[in-house]
Every structure is written in structure tokens, then in C-alpha cells.
Short mmCIF file of C-alpha atoms and ligand atoms in Angstrom, two decimals:
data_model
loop_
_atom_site.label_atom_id
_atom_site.label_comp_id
_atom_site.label_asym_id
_atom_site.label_seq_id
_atom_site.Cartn_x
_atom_site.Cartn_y
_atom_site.Cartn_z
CA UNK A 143 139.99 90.03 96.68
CA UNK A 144 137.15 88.63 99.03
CA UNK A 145 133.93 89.28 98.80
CA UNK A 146 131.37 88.18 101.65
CA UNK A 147 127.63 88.20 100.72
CA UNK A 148 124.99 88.24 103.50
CA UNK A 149 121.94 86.32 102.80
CA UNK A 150 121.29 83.74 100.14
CA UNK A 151 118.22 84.93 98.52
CA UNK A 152 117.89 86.28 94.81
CA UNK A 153 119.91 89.32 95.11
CA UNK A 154 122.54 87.54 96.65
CA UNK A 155 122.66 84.43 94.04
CA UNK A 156 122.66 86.51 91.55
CA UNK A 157 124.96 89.11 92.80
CA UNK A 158 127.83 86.60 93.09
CA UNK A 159 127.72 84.75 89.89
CA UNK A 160 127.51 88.01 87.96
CA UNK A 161 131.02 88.87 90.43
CA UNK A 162 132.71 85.81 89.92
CA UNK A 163 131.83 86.00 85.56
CA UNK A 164 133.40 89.79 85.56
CA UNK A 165 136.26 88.54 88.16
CA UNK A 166 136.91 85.13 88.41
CA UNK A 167 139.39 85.72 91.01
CA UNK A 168 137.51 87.00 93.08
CA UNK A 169 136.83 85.25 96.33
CA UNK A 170 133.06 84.94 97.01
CA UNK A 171 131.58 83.59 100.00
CA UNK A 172 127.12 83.27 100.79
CA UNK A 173 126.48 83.58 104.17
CA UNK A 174 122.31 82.71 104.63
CA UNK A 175 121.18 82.03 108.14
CA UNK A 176 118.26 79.42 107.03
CA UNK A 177 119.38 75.84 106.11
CA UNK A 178 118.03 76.60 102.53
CA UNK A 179 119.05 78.94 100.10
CA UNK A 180 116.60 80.72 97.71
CA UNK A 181 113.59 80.06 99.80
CA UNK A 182 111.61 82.80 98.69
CA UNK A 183 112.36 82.21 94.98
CA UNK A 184 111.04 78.43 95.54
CA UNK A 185 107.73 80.13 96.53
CA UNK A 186 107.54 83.13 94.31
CA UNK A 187 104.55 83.69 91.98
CA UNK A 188 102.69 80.71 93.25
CA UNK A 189 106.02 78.26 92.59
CA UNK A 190 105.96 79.59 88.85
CA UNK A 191 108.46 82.37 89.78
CA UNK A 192 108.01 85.64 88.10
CA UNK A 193 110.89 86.53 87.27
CA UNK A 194 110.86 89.72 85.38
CA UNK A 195 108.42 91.89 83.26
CA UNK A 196 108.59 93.10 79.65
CA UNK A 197 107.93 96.45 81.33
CA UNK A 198 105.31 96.86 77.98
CA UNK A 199 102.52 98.61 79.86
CA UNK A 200 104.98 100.61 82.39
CA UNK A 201 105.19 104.51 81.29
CA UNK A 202 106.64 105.72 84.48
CA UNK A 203 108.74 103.36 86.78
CA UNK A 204 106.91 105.44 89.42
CA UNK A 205 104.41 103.59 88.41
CA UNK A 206 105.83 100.15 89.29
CA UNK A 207 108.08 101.54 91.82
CA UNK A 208 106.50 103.99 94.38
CA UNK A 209 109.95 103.57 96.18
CA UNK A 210 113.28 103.59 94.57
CA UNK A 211 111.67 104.70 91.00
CA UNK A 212 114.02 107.22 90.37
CA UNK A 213 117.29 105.53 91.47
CA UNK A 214 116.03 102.40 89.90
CA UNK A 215 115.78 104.66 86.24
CA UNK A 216 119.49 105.04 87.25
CA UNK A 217 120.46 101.87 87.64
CA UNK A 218 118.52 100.28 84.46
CA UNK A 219 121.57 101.94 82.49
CA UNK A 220 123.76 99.52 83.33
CA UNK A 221 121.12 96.58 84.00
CA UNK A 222 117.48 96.56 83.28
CA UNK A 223 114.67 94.01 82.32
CA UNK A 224 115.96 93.33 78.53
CA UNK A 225 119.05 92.59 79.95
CA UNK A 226 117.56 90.24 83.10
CA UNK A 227 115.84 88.49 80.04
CA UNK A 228 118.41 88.32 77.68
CA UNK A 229 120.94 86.85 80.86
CA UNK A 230 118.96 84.60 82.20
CA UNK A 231 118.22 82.87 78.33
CA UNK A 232 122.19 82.81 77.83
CA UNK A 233 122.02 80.79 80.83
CA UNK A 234 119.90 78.39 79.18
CA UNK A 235 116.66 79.57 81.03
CA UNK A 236 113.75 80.03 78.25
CA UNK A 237 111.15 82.18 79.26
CA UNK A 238 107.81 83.26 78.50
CA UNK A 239 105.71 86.44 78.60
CA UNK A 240 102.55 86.30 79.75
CA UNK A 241 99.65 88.24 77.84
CA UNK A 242 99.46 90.59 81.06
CA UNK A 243 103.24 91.27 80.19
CA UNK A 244 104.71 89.24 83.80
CA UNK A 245 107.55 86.63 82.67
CA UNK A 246 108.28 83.28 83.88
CA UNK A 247 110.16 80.23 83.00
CA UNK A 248 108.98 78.46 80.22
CA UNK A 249 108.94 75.32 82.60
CA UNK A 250 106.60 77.22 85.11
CA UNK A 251 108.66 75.93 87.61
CA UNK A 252 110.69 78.32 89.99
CA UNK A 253 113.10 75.32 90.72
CA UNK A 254 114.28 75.92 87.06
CA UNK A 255 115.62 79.34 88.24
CA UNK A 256 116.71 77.62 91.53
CA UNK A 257 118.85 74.88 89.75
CA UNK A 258 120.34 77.22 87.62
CA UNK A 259 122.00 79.61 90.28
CA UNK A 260 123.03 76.84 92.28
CA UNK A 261 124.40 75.02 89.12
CA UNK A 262 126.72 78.63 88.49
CA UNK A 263 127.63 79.12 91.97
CA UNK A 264 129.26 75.72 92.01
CA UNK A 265 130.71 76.14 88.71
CA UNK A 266 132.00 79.34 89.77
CA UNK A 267 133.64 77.61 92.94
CA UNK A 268 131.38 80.32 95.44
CA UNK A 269 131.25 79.11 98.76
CA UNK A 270 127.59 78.84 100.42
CA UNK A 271 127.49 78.53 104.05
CA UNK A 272 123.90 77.70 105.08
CA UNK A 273 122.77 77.97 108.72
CA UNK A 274 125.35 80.51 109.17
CA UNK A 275 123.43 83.93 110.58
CA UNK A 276 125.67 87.16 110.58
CA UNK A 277 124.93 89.22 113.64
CA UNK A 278 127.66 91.47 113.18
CA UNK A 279 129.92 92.58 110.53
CA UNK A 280 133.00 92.45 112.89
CA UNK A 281 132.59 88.88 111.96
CA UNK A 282 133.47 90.03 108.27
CA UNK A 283 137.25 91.81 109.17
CA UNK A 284 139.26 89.81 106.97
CA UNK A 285 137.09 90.69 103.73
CA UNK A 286 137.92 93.11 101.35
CA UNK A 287 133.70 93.94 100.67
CA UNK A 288 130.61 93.09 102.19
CA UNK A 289 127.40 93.14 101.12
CA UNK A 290 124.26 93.03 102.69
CA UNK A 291 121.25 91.34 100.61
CA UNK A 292 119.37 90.07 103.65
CA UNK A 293 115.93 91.02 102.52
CA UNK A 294 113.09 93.31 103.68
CA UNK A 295 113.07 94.62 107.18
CA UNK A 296 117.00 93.39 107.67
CA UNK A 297 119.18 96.37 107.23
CA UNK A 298 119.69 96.68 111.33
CA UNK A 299 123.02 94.37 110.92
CA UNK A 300 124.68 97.26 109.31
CA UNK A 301 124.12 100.04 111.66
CA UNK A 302 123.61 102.27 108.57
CA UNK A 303 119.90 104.69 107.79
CA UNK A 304 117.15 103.05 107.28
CA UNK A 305 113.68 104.10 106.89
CA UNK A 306 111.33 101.93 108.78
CA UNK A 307 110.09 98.59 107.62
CA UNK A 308 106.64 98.10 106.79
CA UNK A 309 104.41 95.48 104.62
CA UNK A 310 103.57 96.06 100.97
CA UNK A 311 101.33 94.51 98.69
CA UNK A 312 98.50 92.97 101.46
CA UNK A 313 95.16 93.03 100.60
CA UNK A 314 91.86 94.87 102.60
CA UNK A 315 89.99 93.16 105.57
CA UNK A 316 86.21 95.23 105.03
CA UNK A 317 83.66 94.55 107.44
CA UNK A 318 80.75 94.69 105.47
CA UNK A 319 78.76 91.47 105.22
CA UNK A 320 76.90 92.31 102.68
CA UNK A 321 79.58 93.09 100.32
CA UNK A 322 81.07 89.39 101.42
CA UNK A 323 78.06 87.83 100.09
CA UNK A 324 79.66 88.70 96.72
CA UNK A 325 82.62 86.81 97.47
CA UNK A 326 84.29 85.37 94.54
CA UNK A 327 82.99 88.57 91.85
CA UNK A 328 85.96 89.99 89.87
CA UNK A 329 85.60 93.82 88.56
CA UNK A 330 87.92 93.36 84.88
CA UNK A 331 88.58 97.30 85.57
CA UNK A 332 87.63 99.06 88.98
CA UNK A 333 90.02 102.14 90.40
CA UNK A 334 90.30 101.84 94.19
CA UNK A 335 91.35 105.08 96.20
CA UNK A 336 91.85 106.57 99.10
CA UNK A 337 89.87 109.50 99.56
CA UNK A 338 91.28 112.55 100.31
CA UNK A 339 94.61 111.09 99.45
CA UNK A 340 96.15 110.98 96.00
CA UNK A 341 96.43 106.90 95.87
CA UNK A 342 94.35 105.24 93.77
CA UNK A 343 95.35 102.03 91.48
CA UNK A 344 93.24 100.74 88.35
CA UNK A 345 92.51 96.65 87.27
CA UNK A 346 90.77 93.72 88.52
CA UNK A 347 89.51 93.83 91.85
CA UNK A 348 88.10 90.97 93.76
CA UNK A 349 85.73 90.73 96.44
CA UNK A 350 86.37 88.03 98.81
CA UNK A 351 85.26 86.57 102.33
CA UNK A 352 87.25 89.09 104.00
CA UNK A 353 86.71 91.97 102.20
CA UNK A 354 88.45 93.02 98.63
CA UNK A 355 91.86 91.76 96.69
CA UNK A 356 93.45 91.34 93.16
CA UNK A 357 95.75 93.82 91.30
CA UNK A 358 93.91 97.19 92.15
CA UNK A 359 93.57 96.37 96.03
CA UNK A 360 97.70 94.98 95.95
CA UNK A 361 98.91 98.19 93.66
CA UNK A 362 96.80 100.41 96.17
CA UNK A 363 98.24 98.90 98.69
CA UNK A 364 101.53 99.32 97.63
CA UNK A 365 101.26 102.95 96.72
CA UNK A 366 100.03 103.77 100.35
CA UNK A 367 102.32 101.01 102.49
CA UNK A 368 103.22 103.63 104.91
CA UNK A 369 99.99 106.03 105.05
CA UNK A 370 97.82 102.60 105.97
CA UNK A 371 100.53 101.65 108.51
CA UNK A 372 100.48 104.63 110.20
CA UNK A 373 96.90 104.73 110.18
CA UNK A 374 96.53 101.20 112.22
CA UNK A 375 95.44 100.13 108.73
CA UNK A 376 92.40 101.81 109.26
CA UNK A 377 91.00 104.18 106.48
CA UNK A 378 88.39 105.04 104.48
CA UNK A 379 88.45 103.24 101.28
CA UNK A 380 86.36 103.97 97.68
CA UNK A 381 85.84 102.11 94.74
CA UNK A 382 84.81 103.60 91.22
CA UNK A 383 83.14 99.59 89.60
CA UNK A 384 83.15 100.89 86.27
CA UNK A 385 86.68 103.62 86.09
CA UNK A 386 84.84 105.84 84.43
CA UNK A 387 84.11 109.25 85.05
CA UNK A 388 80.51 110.03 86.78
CA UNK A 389 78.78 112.49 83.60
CA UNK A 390 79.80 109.64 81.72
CA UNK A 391 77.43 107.16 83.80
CA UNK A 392 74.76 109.55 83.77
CA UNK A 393 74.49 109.62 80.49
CA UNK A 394 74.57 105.59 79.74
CA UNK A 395 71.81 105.18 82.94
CA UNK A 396 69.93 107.92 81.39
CA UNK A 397 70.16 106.38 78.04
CA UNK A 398 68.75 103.29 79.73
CA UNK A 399 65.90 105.27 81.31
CA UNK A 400 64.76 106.16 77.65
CA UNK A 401 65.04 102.73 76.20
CA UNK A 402 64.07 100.30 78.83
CA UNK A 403 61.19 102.89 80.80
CA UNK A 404 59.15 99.67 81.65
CA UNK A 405 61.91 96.82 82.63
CA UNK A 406 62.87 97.01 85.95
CA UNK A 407 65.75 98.00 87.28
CA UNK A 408 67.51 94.71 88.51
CA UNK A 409 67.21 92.84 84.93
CA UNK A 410 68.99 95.80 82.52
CA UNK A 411 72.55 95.64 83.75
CA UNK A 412 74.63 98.57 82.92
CA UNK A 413 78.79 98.44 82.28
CA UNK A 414 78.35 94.58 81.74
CA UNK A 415 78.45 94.32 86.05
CA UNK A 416 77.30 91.10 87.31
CA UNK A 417 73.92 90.95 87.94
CA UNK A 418 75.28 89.94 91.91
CA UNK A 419 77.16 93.54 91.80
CA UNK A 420 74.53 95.14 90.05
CA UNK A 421 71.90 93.94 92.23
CA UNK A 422 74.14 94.72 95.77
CA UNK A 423 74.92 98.62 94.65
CA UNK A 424 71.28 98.58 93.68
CA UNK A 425 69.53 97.65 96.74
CA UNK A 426 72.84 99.82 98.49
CA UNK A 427 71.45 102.89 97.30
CA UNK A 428 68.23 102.47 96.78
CA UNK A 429 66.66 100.05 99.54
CA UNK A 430 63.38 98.25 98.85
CA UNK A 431 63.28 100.77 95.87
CA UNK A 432 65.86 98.75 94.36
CA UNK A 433 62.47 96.39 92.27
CA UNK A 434 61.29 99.65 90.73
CA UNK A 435 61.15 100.32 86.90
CA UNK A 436 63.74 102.29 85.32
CA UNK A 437 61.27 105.07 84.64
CA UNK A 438 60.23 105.57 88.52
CA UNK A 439 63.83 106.37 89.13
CA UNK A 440 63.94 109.94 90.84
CA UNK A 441 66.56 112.55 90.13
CA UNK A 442 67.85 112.07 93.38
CA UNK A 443 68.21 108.30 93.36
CA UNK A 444 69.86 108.68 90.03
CA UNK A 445 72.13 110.69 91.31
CA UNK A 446 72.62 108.71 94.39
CA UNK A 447 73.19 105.30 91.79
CA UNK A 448 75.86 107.32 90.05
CA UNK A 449 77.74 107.92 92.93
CA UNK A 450 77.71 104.57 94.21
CA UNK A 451 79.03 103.35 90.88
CA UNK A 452 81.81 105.79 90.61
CA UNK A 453 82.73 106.59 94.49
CA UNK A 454 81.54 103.80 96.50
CA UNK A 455 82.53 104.04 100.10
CA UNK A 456 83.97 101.33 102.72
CA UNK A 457 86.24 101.71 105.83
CA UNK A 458 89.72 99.42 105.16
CA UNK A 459 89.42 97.23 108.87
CA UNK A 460 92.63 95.79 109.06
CA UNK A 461 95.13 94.06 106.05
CA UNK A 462 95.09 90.42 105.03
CA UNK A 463 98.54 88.75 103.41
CA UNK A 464 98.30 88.04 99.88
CA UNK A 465 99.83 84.66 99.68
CA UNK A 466 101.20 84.80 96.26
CA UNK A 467 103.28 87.61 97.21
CA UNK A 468 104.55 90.09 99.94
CA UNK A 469 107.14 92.86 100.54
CA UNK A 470 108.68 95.33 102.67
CA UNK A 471 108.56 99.09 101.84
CA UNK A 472 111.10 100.58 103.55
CA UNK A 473 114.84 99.93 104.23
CA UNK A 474 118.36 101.15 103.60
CA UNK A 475 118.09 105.10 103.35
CA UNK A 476 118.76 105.54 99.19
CA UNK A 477 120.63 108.47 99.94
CA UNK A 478 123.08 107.12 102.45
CA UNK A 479 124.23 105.05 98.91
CA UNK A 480 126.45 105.90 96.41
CA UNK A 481 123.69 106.13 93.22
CA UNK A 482 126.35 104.42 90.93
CA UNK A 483 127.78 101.55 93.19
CA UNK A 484 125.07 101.24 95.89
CA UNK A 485 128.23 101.13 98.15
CA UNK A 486 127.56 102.65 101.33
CA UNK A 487 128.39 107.03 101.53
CA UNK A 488 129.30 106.25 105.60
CA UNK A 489 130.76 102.72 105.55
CA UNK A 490 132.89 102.19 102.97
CA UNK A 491 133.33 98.67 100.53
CA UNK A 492 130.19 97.75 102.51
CA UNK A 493 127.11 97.65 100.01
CA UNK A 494 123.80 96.83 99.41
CA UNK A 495 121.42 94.98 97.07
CA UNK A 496 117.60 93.53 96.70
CA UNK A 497 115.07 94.10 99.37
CA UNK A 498 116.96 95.97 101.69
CA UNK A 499 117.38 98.70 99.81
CA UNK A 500 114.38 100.89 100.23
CA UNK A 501 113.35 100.31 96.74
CA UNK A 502 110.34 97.92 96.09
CA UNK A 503 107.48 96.97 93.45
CA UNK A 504 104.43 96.65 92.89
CA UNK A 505 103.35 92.15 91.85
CA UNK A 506 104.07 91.51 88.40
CA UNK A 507 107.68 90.71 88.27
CA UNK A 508 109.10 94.03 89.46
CA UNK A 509 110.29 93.17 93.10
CA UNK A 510 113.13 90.31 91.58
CA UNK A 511 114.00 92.63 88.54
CA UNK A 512 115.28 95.57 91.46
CA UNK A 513 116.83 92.26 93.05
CA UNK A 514 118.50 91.40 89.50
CA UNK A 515 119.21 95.05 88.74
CA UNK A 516 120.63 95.85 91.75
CA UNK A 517 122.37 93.14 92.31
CA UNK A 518 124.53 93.34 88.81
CA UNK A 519 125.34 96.99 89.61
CA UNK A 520 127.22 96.01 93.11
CA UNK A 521 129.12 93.10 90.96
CA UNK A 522 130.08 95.51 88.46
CA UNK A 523 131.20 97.96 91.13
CA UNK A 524 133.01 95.50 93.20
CA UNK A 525 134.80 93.51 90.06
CA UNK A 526 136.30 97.19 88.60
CA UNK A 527 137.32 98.32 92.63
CA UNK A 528 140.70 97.21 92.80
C1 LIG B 1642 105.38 84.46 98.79
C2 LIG B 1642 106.15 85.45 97.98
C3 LIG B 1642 106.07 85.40 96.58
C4 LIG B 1642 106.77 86.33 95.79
N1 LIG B 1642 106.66 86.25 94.43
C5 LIG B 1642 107.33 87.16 93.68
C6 LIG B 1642 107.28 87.10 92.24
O1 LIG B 1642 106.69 86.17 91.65
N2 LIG B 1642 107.94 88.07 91.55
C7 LIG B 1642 108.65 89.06 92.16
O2 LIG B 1642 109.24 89.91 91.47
N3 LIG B 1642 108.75 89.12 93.50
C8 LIG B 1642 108.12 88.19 94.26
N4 LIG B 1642 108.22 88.26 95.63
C9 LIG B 1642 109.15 89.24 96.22
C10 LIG B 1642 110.58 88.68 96.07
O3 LIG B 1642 110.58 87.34 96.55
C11 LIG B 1642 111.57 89.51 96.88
O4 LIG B 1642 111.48 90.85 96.47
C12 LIG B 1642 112.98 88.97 96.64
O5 LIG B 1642 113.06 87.63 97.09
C13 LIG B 1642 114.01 89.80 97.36
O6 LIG B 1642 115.25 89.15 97.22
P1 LIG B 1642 116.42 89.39 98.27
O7 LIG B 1642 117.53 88.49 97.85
O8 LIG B 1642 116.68 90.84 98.38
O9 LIG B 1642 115.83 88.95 99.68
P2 LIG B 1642 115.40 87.50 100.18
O10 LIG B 1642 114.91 86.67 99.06
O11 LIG B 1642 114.46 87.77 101.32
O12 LIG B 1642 116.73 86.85 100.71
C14 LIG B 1642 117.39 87.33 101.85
C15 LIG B 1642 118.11 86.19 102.50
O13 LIG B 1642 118.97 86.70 103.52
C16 LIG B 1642 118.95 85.81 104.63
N5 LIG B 1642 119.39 86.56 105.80
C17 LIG B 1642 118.76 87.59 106.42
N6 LIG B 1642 119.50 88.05 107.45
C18 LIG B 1642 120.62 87.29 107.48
C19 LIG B 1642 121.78 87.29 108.34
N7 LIG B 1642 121.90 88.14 109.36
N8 LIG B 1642 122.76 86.39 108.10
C20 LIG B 1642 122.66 85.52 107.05
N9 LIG B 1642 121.56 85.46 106.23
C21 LIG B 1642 120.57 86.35 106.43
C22 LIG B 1642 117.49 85.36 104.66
O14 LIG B 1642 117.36 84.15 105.38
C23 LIG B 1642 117.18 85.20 103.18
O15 LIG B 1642 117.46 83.92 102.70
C24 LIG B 1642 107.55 87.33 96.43
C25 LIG B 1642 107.64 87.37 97.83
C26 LIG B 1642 106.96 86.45 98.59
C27 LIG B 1642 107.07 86.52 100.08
#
């Protein structure tokens, strides 16, 4: 039986050692375009590779998956993170998880993940033909399956549904030069939304020199992918500094209004903000007001302060890339594939794993566990087909 795998990234590395240790007569050739294999593993979280996640603070893979969650509950029957972790330690991989629950090597070194799948595809006798691009799969006629693991934005090759292509996980150009002064202030636990919309994502956020980033601004990003592309990347953004709810506010500024009357308003900071953030939303709302006393703050302005807190208004102006990591939303149509095999329902013994599937994550580990997960259940498919 021979098995040709397009594209020598993650899902494909990992798809054909997992083939050739349930069948190891199987014939298993990598076809990758580039000269290197595995470049995207090389670079992934910032060369440290994050490789999984405990999946500790996940209570709905929706959650971590705002495409593919529900066929990716599926699949995590016959492959999920405990099993990712447990595989790649058998393989003599240690790894670590990190207090915000993201795991990498132990050796915080993606080549250690690198070495190790080239070290089993040799062992395993898999062919790897680099600088070898498949343009069509008539080029494939004498193989018995075919599967395409050629990344985000590839799925073209196969002529099969797709849905279209578009960046995840990029972080917000702002135009607002007074919020850039800030540049370099991290909110522990903002909630950035889209108003009007139902998106909004909760953690750090960080203000930078082109407007805002960190886990809030990425999961936000991801959530919305295709509303902000279709939208020229051009929407009204709002950002609640504090995640709490606005009665709640009220009450601590008011609190602070009884205490501090006489201290003015700059040097009591509520909600632990920086006294940077603190003083921007301050002179925001309130102008050359902003040196008055607690006590000569109006009803109004109070008001006004309490919405700029919990619903503070921007206009997105275009996305940045996030270097430490980037994906595609969008790809193979999931229900042009068998659920069970991720073989294709039009073409069949051709299949699909990783990125091209329209399944993808949010950062944190959850973009190379589909990879894994996916790429296990088309081995296990393949290996039990004859
Ligand atoms: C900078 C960066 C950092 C990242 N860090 C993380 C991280 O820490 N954790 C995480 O979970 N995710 C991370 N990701 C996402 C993760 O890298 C991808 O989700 C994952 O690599 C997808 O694996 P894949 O095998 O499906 O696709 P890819 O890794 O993209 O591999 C596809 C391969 O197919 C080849 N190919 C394409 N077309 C053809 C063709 N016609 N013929 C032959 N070969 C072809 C390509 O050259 C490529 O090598 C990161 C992404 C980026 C860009």
C-alpha cells in the first residue's frame, strides 16, 4: 500500500510516522515543495515550539476552536492532548507545562521536536522529497492514498470545497496617538469586543506603537477572522480595562469619592491601572478637568469615567502580524469530509489533515494539537483501509 503525503510540515511528519508505527508496510512518501521540511515548527512559539496545551482552563473547545470545535470534540476520541503528551514523551521528548497551561519541550528548543520526527521518519524508512511542489494530483496515479497537509490557504490542489482563506490571530493597527504614547502598558485582565457583535475575548492586552496586542487582541482576533476581513479590517473596536461590570465601578469610584474627597483625581488609582492608563482615560473623558479633586467630580463625568473604563471606544485601522504566531481560518469545507476518517465524501482515499482543514486555534498550543490530532486520525484510517 502507498501512501503519498503532500507537504512536510507538522501534520504531515507526524501523520506518517504514526502510519508507518500502525503499518509498517506501508509505503510512505513526503512530498514538501520548500528545500526544508518543518519550517514552521523551527519558528513556532518564538523557536520554543508550543507544542500542545494541558487544555486545564478550556471548558468549551469552542472556546479554543471558533472553527472546527465540534468536529475537533470528535476527533479527540481517538487522539487528543493527553495523548499528544503522553506520545511525544514515549518518544523521548520531555515536556513542560507552563503556569498559563501552553506546553513545550523541556529543552525550549523547537529543533528538539524537529530532530525527533526526522530521526522516526528515517527509522521508519519514509521517503522525503524536498523541493518537490505537487501541482496536481494526476501526478499521484500510482498511489493507493493521498493526503493533502499543505497548510493554510492550500487546499486549491485538490479541487475539493473550501471556504475561503483568511488570516487569524493578527493584532489591531489603532490610529490614536494618544493611546500610542502608552506603548509598552499591559492590562493583566481587559475584555476587548466588537460592538454590536457577539466577539469579545478576556486577558492581557497590550498597547503598542501601532495600536493594541497580547492574548485578548489575538483571541479577538481569532473569533472574528472573517467579520474583520470582510470589513477591510475596519471596525469599531471597545475595550472594558478593568472586565468588570459598570455598577460594579460605580460603586468602587464612589467609594473613592467618600474616602479620598480632597486628593485629586490623578494620584488615587482605581483597579490597580497604571497611573499612565489611569491618567490617559482620565484626561480622555474629562479634559483639563482631569486635575480636579475627587469630590468636584459631577454626576455626569462620573458617569462618563465609568463608561470609559468599561466600554472604551476605538476604530480597528487595519491588522498588524503577530510574529510569534499566525494562521489561516478557513479551508477544506468540514462537511465535504468523512467526520471519522477525514477522507474526502467526493474524492475518495484522498484525505486531509492540519491547516487545511478549516479547523484552527486560538495561540497557546491549540493550532499543532488539531495538526497532531488530525493527523493520527488519517493514519489510523489509512493503516485499517485495506
Ligand atoms: C510564526 C508562527 C509560529 C507559530 N507558533 C505556533 C505555536 O507555538 N503553537 C501552535 O500550536 N501553533 C503555532 N503556529 C501555527 C502552526 O505552525 C500551524 O498551525 C501548523 O504548522 C500547521 O501544520 P501543517 O502541517 O498543517 O501546515 P504547515 O506547517 O504550513 O506545513 C505545510 C507544508 O506543506 C508544504 N506545501 C504546501 N503546498 C505544497 C505542494 N503543492 N506541494 C508540496 N508541498 C507543499 C509547505 O511548504 C509546508 O511545508 C505558528 C505559526 C506561525 C506562522
Amino acid at each position: 500500500m502507498k501512501t503519498a503525503i503532500i507537504g512536510g510540515g507538522a501534520a504531515g511528519f507526524f501523520l506518517a510516522i504514526n502510519l508507518k508505527e500502525m503499518n509498517p508496510s506501508c509505503e510512505v512518501t513526503i512530498f514538501e515543495k520548500s528545500k526544508k521540511v518543518l519550517a514552521k515548527v523551527e519558528v513556532s512559539g518564538g523557536g520554543r515550539c508550543n507544542c500542545t496545551n494541558s487544555f486545564a482552563a478550556v471548558r468549551d473547545l469552542s472556546q479554543v476552536y471558533p472553527r472546527g470545535h465540534r468536529l475537533m470534540k470528535r476527533l479527540f476520541k481517538q487522539f487528543d492532548y493527553r495523548d499528544a503528551y503522553e506520545w511525544f514523551e514515549r518518544h523521548g521528548v520531555r515536556l513542560v507545562t507552563q503556569d498559563d497551561q501552553c506546553v513545550f519541550p523541556a529543552s525550549q528548543d523547537s529543533h528538539t521536536i524537529i530532530n525527533l520526527f526526522l530521526f522516526e521518519a528515517k527509522r521508519h524508512g519514509i521517503e522525503v522529497r524536498t523541493a518537490h511542489k505537487i501541482s496536481s494530483l494526476d501526478e499521484l496515479s500510482d498511489y493507493d492514498h493521498i493526503v493533502l497537509t499543505t497548510g493554510g490557504g492550500t487546499a486549491a490542489l485538490a479541487g475539493v470545497a473550501t471556504t475561503e482563506p483568511v488570516p487569524s490571530l493578527f493584532t489591531f493597527c489603532i490610529a490614536d496617538e494618544a493611546l500610542k504614547a502608552l506603548m509598552g502598558t499591559v492590562v493583566e485582565n481587559a475584555t476587548a469586543f466588537i460592538p454590536g457583535t457577539t466577539f469579545r475575548a478576556t486577558g492581557p492586552l497590550l498597547i503598542t506603537h501601532w495600536g493594541m496586542s497580547g492574548p485578548a487582541i489575538l483571541k479577538l482576533s481569532s473569533y472574528a477572522a472573517r467579520d474583520l476581513h470582510d470589513h477591510h479590517y475596519q471596525m469599531p473596536l471597545a475595550v472594558n480595562w478593568l472586565s468588570r461590570n459598570e455598577a460594579e465601578v460605580q460603586s468602587e469610584l464612589l467609594q473613592i469619592i467618600i474616602r479620598h474627597p480632597q486628593k485629586q483625581l490623578t494620584t488615587i488609582r482605581p483597579f490597580d491601572l497604571s497611573t499612565r492608563l489611569w491618567t490617559y482615560l482620565l484626561e480622555k473623558t474629562l479634559g483639563e478637568r482631569a486635575q480636579n479633586r475627587w469630590q468636584n467630580l459631577n454626576k455626569k463625568e462620573l458617569n462618563r469615567l465609568v463608561n470609559c473604563l468599561c466600554n472604551d471606544g476605538y476604530q480597528i485601522a487595519g491588522r498588524a502580524a503577530f510574529k510569534d504566531e499566525f494562521v489561516t481560518c478557513g479551508g477544506v469545507d468540514l462537511s465535504t469530509v468523512n467526520p471519522h476518517t477525514l477522507e474526502s465524501k467526493t474524492h475518495p482515499h484522498l484525505y486531509f489533515a492540519g491547516e487545511v482543514l478549516d479547523i484552527d486555534g486560538i495561540t497557546g498550543g491549540f493550532n499543532f494539537q488539531a495538526a497532531w490530532t488530525t493527523a493520527y486520525t488519517v493514519a489510523k484510517a489509512i493503516s485499517q483501509s485495506e
